[in-house]
Amino acid sequence: MAARLNLDGEEINHLKVCMIGAGGFIGSHLCEKLMWETEHTVLAIDVYSDKIQHLLEPGNPWSKRIEFHKVNIKHDSRLEGLIKLSDVVVNLAAICTPADYNTRPLDTIYSNFIDAIPVVRYCTDNNKRLIHFSTCEVYGKTIGSFLPQDSPLLKDPAYYLLKEDQSPCIFGPIEKQRWSYACAKQLIERLIYAEGAENDLQFTIVRPFNWIGPRMDFIPGVDGPSEGVPRVLACFSTNLLKGEPLKLVDGGKSQRTFVYIKDAIEAVLLMIENPDRANSHIFNVGNPENEVTVKELALLMTEIYCKVSGELKPEIPTVDVSSKEFYGEGYDDSDKRIPDMTIIKRQLGWNPKTSLYDLLESTLTYQHTTYSRAVKQMISKSHTS
Ligand code: NAD
C-alpha cells in the first residue's frame, strides 16, 4: 500500500488505535475502514464482538493488525494498559438508545459520564490523544422551538442551526428523564474540554447527527431481545420486515437530518490522521441536506423497502402512538436538528456525499437480505405456538 498523506501532504505514520466500543454500529464500520483502507492497528475493546467477527477471523490480510479484548470498561484493570499501548484512543462506548434514557436513567448516566471518566483520566495521565464520541443531543431543543408556530423568525437559521461554538444546550426539566443522556454527554464534554485547558489533554469531540446504515442496533426477537426498543432505523425496519404499519411517536413531526455511516466514517478517519487540524475541536458530523420529519422518513422507507423487497405497498403505512405509550413516562424530544458544517469543512474539508434516498436504499437492501427470512420464521413460529 502506498504511504498515506495527511491533509497537509505529510506522510502518516502507522498508528495503534485503542477503540473502546469497537463492537458496536459505528465501531464496526470504523474497524472495517481501518483494516481495509489503511495500515493502522486496532486494539478493539467491547463486551460484544459479533458485528466485527468477520474482521477477527484468522487468515485475513489484516489479521495481525486487529486484536479483540473483551473488556467491560466499568470494572477491568486492563483498560489503562491497553490505553498506554496506543497512539490514539477512540471512545465510542455508551448506552445510546432513546428507549433507555427515561427507563434506565441511572445506567444511562453511569455509562455516558461516570464510566467515561477513567478513559479521560488515563489519556491525560499517559499523554494520549482522545477522540470522544458525544452526540448532537447535547444541543437539546432549538431556540426556535420556543417561538409561536406562526412566527416568521422560524425561517431564520439563527433560531435553528446548531453551531458547536455558539449554540446553547437547552434541555427539559429534570422530571423529563429523557435528557439524562444529553446531560451526561454534555458534562463529559465539559470535563474533556477542561482537561484540555488545564492539563493539556489532546482531544477531539465528535457530535454525530443521526448516522445510519447497516448493522445499526438489532431486530427485536432475531438478533436482540424481543422486548427491546432499538433506534428509529431498526424500529421502522422491524415494522417493514414484519409487514406491519410503522409506529409514529407523537405523529412523527420531529425533524432530523440523516447521514450515511460510510460518509461519516470518512470524517472520523480524517480526524484520526490529522491531529493538528482536529485537536481541541468539537465537530458536528451530519448531513444538513438530508432533512425530513420522522413521518416523511417512515413513508420514504416504506416506498424504498417495497422496491427492494418486491412487497406490495401497505394500505395503512403508519399508525400514531403516544410517546408515553411507546417510551414510557418522562420522554421528551428535540424538535429539529440541522448541523452547521462550517468548522468541519474548514478544518478537515469534509462534506457528506450520499443522499437520503441512496443511503436508505443500500441500508434497506441490507436489512432485507440479512433479516427477512429470520423474521418470517419468527412470525410463523409465533402463529404455530
Ligand atoms: P452502539 O450501541 O452500536 O455501540 C456502542 C458499543 O459500546 C456497543 O458495542 C457496546 O457493547 C459498547 N459498550 C457500552 N458500554 C460498554 C462498556 N462498559 N464496556 C465495553 N464496551 C461497552 O452505538 P453507536 O451507534 O455505535 O454509537 C457509538 C457512540 O456514538 C456512542 O457514544 C453514541 O452515544 C454516539 N452517537 C451515535 C449516534 C449515531 O447516529 N449512531 C448518534 C449520536 C451519538
Coordinates of C-alpha atoms in Angstrom, one line a residue, residues 5 74 107 297 302-303 345 370 377:
L5 CA -0.6 11.5 3.2
K74 CA -16.8 -0.3 34.1
D107 CA -27.5 3.2 33.7
L297 CA -38.8 9.1 6.8
T302 CA -41.8 2.1 3.1
E303 CA -41.6 3.1 -0.5
K345 CA -15.4 22.0 6.4
T370 CA -29.9 -10.1 6.3
Q377 CA -39.6 -17.8 10.5

